[in-house]
Amino acid sequence: QLGLGYLQRGQKQAAAEKLARALEQDPRSALVQHANALLNDVLGETEAADRHFRRAVALDPKDSQAQNNYGAFLCRLKRTEEGVEMLERALTNPLYATPEYAWSNIGQCRRQAGQLEAAEAALRKAVQINPRHASSWLLLAHTQLDLGRATEAQSSLQRYHELAPQGPASLLLAARIEQALGQRQEQARYELLLRGKFPDSNEARSLGGSPQ
């Protein structure tokens, strides 16, 4: 599998060797270019990752998965408009099996750029396509709270917790939502849960002091 199995298991050196051989043997393979881009991204080799992503999407303009991954990569680099354009390109393929990922990435990209209304619209599309896409519900809850709509955020976070276990990020968000709603007891309950379950997390440390 072009070294991706090694990469998924965290065996970066083995993945690098396998993918270097694959690239030497077949540099015009979009799959090989995509795999090398993913490896470079994991290794923090941004310029090389960008180069391989560009080659991958040029060699196979219908590879929506590569376009989605490249778009998300560009968004992480704060190249928002380029990233969204690439993600939207992935969505033009009617055979793309998981369009919720591209919509979710558009939402994340718009949100980090401060474009909250556009972010919310994209995330709503993600959960409409796949109501079980947990990470989109969490992002949607964050975005709705940022927009000052705490009740909607509470509902979205509830949907997230129906699909995924409580974690430091979701518990801190729950506490922030209850604070925005003026529910001090519920806020304190979530903060206590966060401190109790994940005492060493950054989210627990961000609360500061001791529980009230």
PDB file of C-alpha atoms in Angstrom:
ATOM      1  CA  GLN A   1       0.000   0.000   0.000  1.00  0.00           C
ATOM      2  CA  LEU A   2       2.790   2.407  -1.001  1.00  0.00           C
ATOM      3  CA  GLY A   3       4.113   2.676   2.506  1.00  0.00           C
ATOM      4  CA  LEU A   4       0.882   4.124   3.883  1.00  0.00           C
ATOM      5  CA  GLY A   5       0.469   1.115   6.143  1.00  0.00           C
ATOM      6  CA  TYR A   6       3.841   1.893   7.715  1.00  0.00           C
ATOM      7  CA  LEU A   7       2.854   5.539   8.072  1.00  0.00           C
ATOM      8  CA  GLN A   8      -0.455   4.666   9.736  1.00  0.00           C
ATOM      9  CA  ARG A   9       1.432   2.495  12.233  1.00  0.00           C
ATOM     10  CA  GLY A  10       3.847   5.314  12.986  1.00  0.00           C
ATOM     11  CA  GLN A  11       6.807   3.615  11.275  1.00  0.00           C
ATOM     12  CA  LYS A  12       7.996   6.767   9.551  1.00  0.00           C
ATOM     13  CA  GLN A  13      11.423   5.541   8.446  1.00  0.00           C
ATOM     14  CA  ALA A  14      10.018   2.402   6.821  1.00  0.00           C
ATOM     15  CA  ALA A  15       7.302   4.485   5.162  1.00  0.00           C
ATOM     16  CA  ALA A  16       9.873   6.951   3.830  1.00  0.00           C
ATOM     17  CA  GLU A  17      11.997   4.173   2.313  1.00  0.00           C
ATOM     18  CA  LYS A  18       9.030   2.436   0.715  1.00  0.00           C
ATOM     19  CA  LEU A  19       7.583   5.660  -0.693  1.00  0.00           C
ATOM     20  CA  ALA A  20      10.953   6.859  -2.012  1.00  0.00           C
ATOM     21  CA  ARG A  21      11.248   3.619  -4.007  1.00  0.00           C
ATOM     22  CA  ALA A  22       7.677   3.954  -5.270  1.00  0.00           C
ATOM     23  CA  LEU A  23       8.338   7.544  -6.358  1.00  0.00           C
ATOM     24  CA  GLU A  24      11.487   6.515  -8.217  1.00  0.00           C
ATOM     25  CA  GLN A  25       9.639   3.711 -10.009  1.00  0.00           C
ATOM     26  CA  ASP A  26       6.472   5.639 -10.890  1.00  0.00           C
ATOM     27  CA  PRO A  27       6.727   9.426 -10.474  1.00  0.00           C
ATOM     28  CA  ARG A  28       3.616   9.975 -12.614  1.00  0.00           C
ATOM     29  CA  SER A  29       1.378   8.014 -10.266  1.00  0.00           C
ATOM     30  CA  ALA A  30      -1.076  10.356  -8.524  1.00  0.00           C
ATOM     31  CA  LEU A  31      -1.387   7.823  -5.715  1.00  0.00           C
ATOM     32  CA  VAL A  32       2.379   7.789  -5.139  1.00  0.00           C
ATOM     33  CA  GLN A  33       2.523  11.598  -5.160  1.00  0.00           C
ATOM     34  CA  HIS A  34      -0.407  11.780  -2.709  1.00  0.00           C
ATOM     35  CA  ALA A  35       1.200   9.241  -0.379  1.00  0.00           C
ATOM     36  CA  ASN A  36       4.482  11.167  -0.397  1.00  0.00           C
ATOM     37  CA  ALA A  37       2.605  14.387   0.348  1.00  0.00           C
ATOM     38  CA  LEU A  38       0.992  12.778   3.391  1.00  0.00           C
ATOM     39  CA  LEU A  39       4.384  11.518   4.592  1.00  0.00           C
ATOM     40  CA  ASN A  40       6.022  14.930   4.142  1.00  0.00           C
ATOM     41  CA  ASP A  41       3.138  16.548   6.000  1.00  0.00           C
ATOM     42  CA  VAL A  42       3.548  14.170   8.958  1.00  0.00           C
ATOM     43  CA  LEU A  43       7.302  14.863   8.978  1.00  0.00           C
ATOM     44  CA  GLY A  44       6.714  18.625   8.964  1.00  0.00           C
ATOM     45  CA  GLU A  45       8.306  19.023   5.526  1.00  0.00           C
ATOM     46  CA  THR A  46       5.841  21.643   4.329  1.00  0.00           C
ATOM     47  CA  GLU A  47       7.397  22.645   0.996  1.00  0.00           C
ATOM     48  CA  ALA A  48       7.857  19.038  -0.101  1.00  0.00           C
ATOM     49  CA  ALA A  49       4.309  18.175   0.974  1.00  0.00           C
ATOM     50  CA  ASP A  50       2.933  21.113  -1.015  1.00  0.00           C
ATOM     51  CA  ARG A  51       4.901  20.072  -4.089  1.00  0.00           C
ATOM     52  CA  HIS A  52       3.692  16.454  -3.952  1.00  0.00           C
ATOM     53  CA  PHE A  53       0.085  17.480  -3.277  1.00  0.00           C
ATOM     54  CA  ARG A  54       0.142  19.787  -6.319  1.00  0.00           C
ATOM     55  CA  ARG A  55       1.479  16.981  -8.500  1.00  0.00           C
ATOM     56  CA  ALA A  56      -1.082  14.509  -7.152  1.00  0.00           C
ATOM     57  CA  VAL A  57      -4.109  16.681  -7.937  1.00  0.00           C
ATOM     58  CA  ALA A  58      -2.675  17.636 -11.342  1.00  0.00           C
ATOM     59  CA  LEU A  59      -2.092  13.999 -12.302  1.00  0.00           C
ATOM     60  CA  ASP A  60      -5.588  12.937 -11.229  1.00  0.00           C
ATOM     61  CA  PRO A  61      -8.059  15.856 -11.254  1.00  0.00           C
ATOM     62  CA  LYS A  62     -10.855  13.521 -10.109  1.00  0.00           C
ATOM     63  CA  ASP A  63      -9.142  12.317  -6.924  1.00  0.00           C
ATOM     64  CA  SER A  64     -11.406  14.006  -4.386  1.00  0.00           C
ATOM     65  CA  GLN A  65      -9.599  12.446  -1.440  1.00  0.00           C
ATOM     66  CA  ALA A  66      -6.304  14.031  -2.512  1.00  0.00           C
ATOM     67  CA  GLN A  67      -8.067  17.351  -3.112  1.00  0.00           C
ATOM     68  CA  ASN A  68      -9.663  17.170   0.335  1.00  0.00           C
ATOM     69  CA  ASN A  69      -6.341  16.402   2.016  1.00  0.00           C
ATOM     70  CA  TYR A  70      -4.556  19.135   0.069  1.00  0.00           C
ATOM     71  CA  GLY A  71      -7.285  21.645   0.894  1.00  0.00           C
ATOM     72  CA  ALA A  72      -7.070  20.839   4.599  1.00  0.00           C
ATOM     73  CA  PHE A  73      -3.264  21.149   4.396  1.00  0.00           C
ATOM     74  CA  LEU A  74      -3.533  24.607   2.793  1.00  0.00           C
ATOM     75  CA  CYS A  75      -6.016  25.701   5.440  1.00  0.00           C
ATOM     76  CA  ARG A  76      -3.634  24.678   8.220  1.00  0.00           C
ATOM     77  CA  LEU A  77      -1.086  26.982   6.577  1.00  0.00           C
ATOM     78  CA  LYS A  78      -3.727  29.763   6.725  1.00  0.00           C
ATOM     79  CA  ARG A  79      -3.933  29.841   2.930  1.00  0.00           C
ATOM     80  CA  THR A  80      -7.693  30.041   3.377  1.00  0.00           C
ATOM     81  CA  GLU A  81      -8.979  30.895  -0.094  1.00  0.00           C
ATOM     82  CA  GLU A  82      -6.658  28.411  -1.818  1.00  0.00           C
ATOM     83  CA  GLY A  83      -7.683  25.755   0.674  1.00  0.00           C
ATOM     84  CA  VAL A  84     -11.408  26.353   0.293  1.00  0.00           C
ATOM     85  CA  GLU A  85     -11.081  26.389  -3.504  1.00  0.00           C
ATOM     86  CA  MET A  86      -9.369  22.980  -3.411  1.00  0.00           C
ATOM     87  CA  LEU A  87     -11.977  21.584  -1.007  1.00  0.00           C
ATOM     88  CA  GLU A  88     -14.776  22.864  -3.229  1.00  0.00           C
ATOM     89  CA  ARG A  89     -13.088  21.171  -6.167  1.00  0.00           C
ATOM     90  CA  ALA A  90     -13.338  17.866  -4.288  1.00  0.00           C
ATOM     91  CA  LEU A  91     -17.070  18.455  -3.891  1.00  0.00           C
ATOM     92  CA  THR A  92     -17.635  18.808  -7.648  1.00  0.00           C
ATOM     93  CA  ASN A  93     -17.067  15.064  -8.061  1.00  0.00           C
ATOM     94  CA  PRO A  94     -20.468  13.327  -7.763  1.00  0.00           C
ATOM     95  CA  LEU A  95     -18.678  10.050  -6.990  1.00  0.00           C
ATOM     96  CA  TYR A  96     -16.863  11.437  -3.924  1.00  0.00           C
ATOM     97  CA  ALA A  97     -17.876   8.987  -1.209  1.00  0.00           C
ATOM     98  CA  THR A  98     -17.320  11.203   1.852  1.00  0.00           C
ATOM     99  CA  PRO A  99     -18.213  14.828   1.001  1.00  0.00           C
ATOM    100  CA  GLU A 100     -18.899  15.525   4.689  1.00  0.00           C
ATOM    101  CA  TYR A 101     -15.124  15.599   5.244  1.00  0.00           C
ATOM    102  CA  ALA A 102     -14.642  18.359   2.681  1.00  0.00           C
ATOM    103  CA  TRP A 103     -17.558  20.386   4.094  1.00  0.00           C
ATOM    104  CA  SER A 104     -16.185  19.935   7.608  1.00  0.00           C
ATOM    105  CA  ASN A 105     -12.745  21.081   6.472  1.00  0.00           C
ATOM    106  CA  ILE A 106     -14.286  24.128   4.775  1.00  0.00           C
ATOM    107  CA  GLY A 107     -16.016  24.899   8.070  1.00  0.00           C
ATOM    108  CA  GLN A 108     -12.767  24.563   9.999  1.00  0.00           C
ATOM    109  CA  CYS A 109     -10.940  26.699   7.436  1.00  0.00           C
ATOM    110  CA  ARG A 110     -13.537  29.473   7.506  1.00  0.00           C
ATOM    111  CA  ARG A 111     -13.725  29.364  11.297  1.00  0.00           C
ATOM    112  CA  GLN A 112      -9.988  29.802  11.831  1.00  0.00           C
ATOM    113  CA  ALA A 113     -10.142  32.751   9.406  1.00  0.00           C
ATOM    114  CA  GLY A 114     -12.869  34.340  11.538  1.00  0.00           C
ATOM    115  CA  GLN A 115     -15.554  33.802   8.891  1.00  0.00           C
ATOM    116  CA  LEU A 116     -18.038  32.360  11.361  1.00  0.00           C
ATOM    117  CA  GLU A 117     -21.279  32.552   9.375  1.00  0.00           C
ATOM    118  CA  ALA A 118     -19.679  30.814   6.395  1.00  0.00           C
ATOM    119  CA  ALA A 119     -18.137  28.263   8.755  1.00  0.00           C
ATOM    120  CA  GLU A 120     -21.500  27.465  10.305  1.00  0.00           C
ATOM    121  CA  ALA A 121     -23.129  27.040   6.882  1.00  0.00           C
ATOM    122  CA  ALA A 122     -20.437  24.580   5.784  1.00  0.00           C
ATOM    123  CA  LEU A 123     -20.631  22.583   9.011  1.00  0.00           C
ATOM    124  CA  ARG A 124     -24.409  22.370   8.749  1.00  0.00           C
ATOM    125  CA  LYS A 125     -23.970  20.844   5.295  1.00  0.00           C
ATOM    126  CA  ALA A 126     -21.512  18.318   6.727  1.00  0.00           C
ATOM    127  CA  VAL A 127     -23.964  17.087   9.368  1.00  0.00           C
ATOM    128  CA  GLN A 128     -26.870  17.116   6.914  1.00  0.00           C
ATOM    129  CA  ILE A 129     -24.925  14.781   4.633  1.00  0.00           C
ATOM    130  CA  ASN A 130     -23.782  12.572   7.512  1.00  0.00           C
ATOM    131  CA  PRO A 131     -25.550  13.161  10.847  1.00  0.00           C
ATOM    132  CA  ARG A 132     -23.083  10.746  12.471  1.00  0.00           C
ATOM    133  CA  HIS A 133     -19.995  12.808  11.620  1.00  0.00           C
ATOM    134  CA  ALA A 134     -19.084  13.589  15.220  1.00  0.00           C
ATOM    135  CA  SER A 135     -16.225  16.037  14.668  1.00  0.00           C
ATOM    136  CA  SER A 136     -18.485  18.282  12.581  1.00  0.00           C
ATOM    137  CA  TRP A 137     -20.999  18.522  15.434  1.00  0.00           C
ATOM    138  CA  LEU A 138     -18.195  19.557  17.808  1.00  0.00           C
ATOM    139  CA  LEU A 139     -16.922  22.209  15.398  1.00  0.00           C
ATOM    140  CA  LEU A 140     -20.473  23.406  14.824  1.00  0.00           C
ATOM    141  CA  ALA A 141     -21.016  23.789  18.579  1.00  0.00           C
ATOM    142  CA  HIS A 142     -17.785  25.814  18.899  1.00  0.00           C
ATOM    143  CA  THR A 143     -18.819  28.036  15.992  1.00  0.00           C
ATOM    144  CA  GLN A 144     -22.336  28.624  17.284  1.00  0.00           C
ATOM    145  CA  LEU A 145     -20.977  29.617  20.689  1.00  0.00           C
ATOM    146  CA  ASP A 146     -18.555  32.019  18.995  1.00  0.00           C
ATOM    147  CA  LEU A 147     -21.574  33.497  17.196  1.00  0.00           C
ATOM    148  CA  GLY A 148     -23.318  34.035  20.537  1.00  0.00           C
ATOM    149  CA  ARG A 149     -25.900  31.300  20.020  1.00  0.00           C
ATOM    150  CA  ALA A 150     -25.325  29.263  23.147  1.00  0.00           C
ATOM    151  CA  THR A 151     -28.614  27.338  23.038  1.00  0.00           C
ATOM    152  CA  GLU A 152     -27.885  26.074  19.525  1.00  0.00           C
ATOM    153  CA  ALA A 153     -24.324  25.260  20.594  1.00  0.00           C
ATOM    154  CA  GLN A 154     -25.687  23.236  23.505  1.00  0.00           C
ATOM    155  CA  SER A 155     -27.877  21.219  21.131  1.00  0.00           C
ATOM    156  CA  SER A 156     -25.006  20.554  18.713  1.00  0.00           C
ATOM    157  CA  LEU A 157     -22.716  19.496  21.539  1.00  0.00           C
ATOM    158  CA  GLN A 158     -25.388  17.108  22.790  1.00  0.00           C
ATOM    159  CA  ARG A 159     -25.451  15.510  19.329  1.00  0.00           C
ATOM    160  CA  TYR A 160     -21.664  15.192  19.487  1.00  0.00           C
ATOM    161  CA  HIS A 161     -21.798  13.463  22.880  1.00  0.00           C
ATOM    162  CA  GLU A 162     -24.339  10.989  21.509  1.00  0.00           C
ATOM    163  CA  LEU A 163     -21.712   9.912  18.974  1.00  0.00           C
ATOM    164  CA  ALA A 164     -18.394  10.269  20.806  1.00  0.00           C
ATOM    165  CA  PRO A 165     -17.128   9.986  24.390  1.00  0.00           C
ATOM    166  CA  GLN A 166     -16.542  13.051  26.505  1.00  0.00           C
ATOM    167  CA  GLY A 167     -13.063  14.466  26.066  1.00  0.00           C
ATOM    168  CA  PRO A 168     -11.179  17.477  27.414  1.00  0.00           C
ATOM    169  CA  ALA A 169     -12.188  19.709  24.490  1.00  0.00           C
ATOM    170  CA  SER A 170     -15.877  18.830  24.637  1.00  0.00           C
ATOM    171  CA  LEU A 171     -16.074  19.155  28.430  1.00  0.00           C
ATOM    172  CA  LEU A 172     -14.435  22.578  28.373  1.00  0.00           C
ATOM    173  CA  LEU A 173     -16.806  23.636  25.611  1.00  0.00           C
ATOM    174  CA  ALA A 174     -19.762  22.343  27.646  1.00  0.00           C
ATOM    175  CA  ALA A 175     -18.624  24.444  30.612  1.00  0.00           C
ATOM    176  CA  ARG A 176     -18.268  27.527  28.391  1.00  0.00           C
ATOM    177  CA  ILE A 177     -21.746  26.993  26.957  1.00  0.00           C
ATOM    178  CA  GLU A 178     -23.308  26.691  30.418  1.00  0.00           C
ATOM    179  CA  GLN A 179     -21.447  29.836  31.486  1.00  0.00           C
ATOM    180  CA  ALA A 180     -22.880  31.692  28.483  1.00  0.00           C
ATOM    181  CA  LEU A 181     -26.356  30.447  29.428  1.00  0.00           C
ATOM    182  CA  GLY A 182     -25.888  31.645  33.017  1.00  0.00           C
ATOM    183  CA  GLN A 183     -26.111  28.098  34.391  1.00  0.00           C
ATOM    184  CA  ARG A 184     -23.404  28.278  37.041  1.00  0.00           C
ATOM    185  CA  GLN A 185     -24.159  24.897  38.630  1.00  0.00           C
ATOM    186  CA  GLU A 186     -23.945  23.096  35.291  1.00  0.00           C
ATOM    187  CA  GLN A 187     -20.788  25.019  34.442  1.00  0.00           C
ATOM    188  CA  ALA A 188     -19.226  23.905  37.730  1.00  0.00           C
ATOM    189  CA  ARG A 189     -20.311  20.306  37.103  1.00  0.00           C
ATOM    190  CA  TYR A 190     -18.588  20.172  33.725  1.00  0.00           C
ATOM    191  CA  GLU A 191     -15.464  21.822  35.112  1.00  0.00           C
ATOM    192  CA  LEU A 192     -15.369  19.234  37.896  1.00  0.00           C
ATOM    193  CA  LEU A 193     -15.749  16.440  35.332  1.00  0.00           C
ATOM    194  CA  LEU A 194     -12.924  17.914  33.266  1.00  0.00           C
ATOM    195  CA  ARG A 195     -10.597  18.171  36.250  1.00  0.00           C
ATOM    196  CA  GLY A 196     -11.530  14.689  37.456  1.00  0.00           C
ATOM    197  CA  LYS A 197     -11.286  12.824  34.153  1.00  0.00           C
ATOM    198  CA  PHE A 198      -8.464  14.722  32.457  1.00  0.00           C
ATOM    199  CA  PRO A 199      -6.452  16.465  35.208  1.00  0.00           C
ATOM    200  CA  ASP A 200      -3.292  16.762  33.089  1.00  0.00           C
ATOM    201  CA  SER A 201      -4.981  18.147  29.982  1.00  0.00           C
ATOM    202  CA  ASN A 202      -4.358  21.662  28.714  1.00  0.00           C
ATOM    203  CA  GLU A 203      -8.102  22.238  28.981  1.00  0.00           C
ATOM    204  CA  ALA A 204      -8.111  21.390  32.705  1.00  0.00           C
ATOM    205  CA  ARG A 205      -5.068  23.593  33.275  1.00  0.00           C
ATOM    206  CA  SER A 206      -6.785  26.454  31.460  1.00  0.00           C
ATOM    207  CA  LEU A 207      -9.442  26.558  34.194  1.00  0.00           C
ATOM    208  CA  GLY A 208      -6.805  27.656  36.706  1.00  0.00           C
ATOM    209  CA  GLY A 209      -7.148  27.602  40.485  1.00  0.00           C
ATOM    210  CA  SER A 210      -9.076  24.933  42.323  1.00  0.00           C
ATOM    211  CA  PRO A 211     -12.701  23.892  41.803  1.00  0.00           C
ATOM    212  CA  GLN A 212     -15.263  26.065  43.508  1.00  0.00           C
TER     213      GLN A 212
END
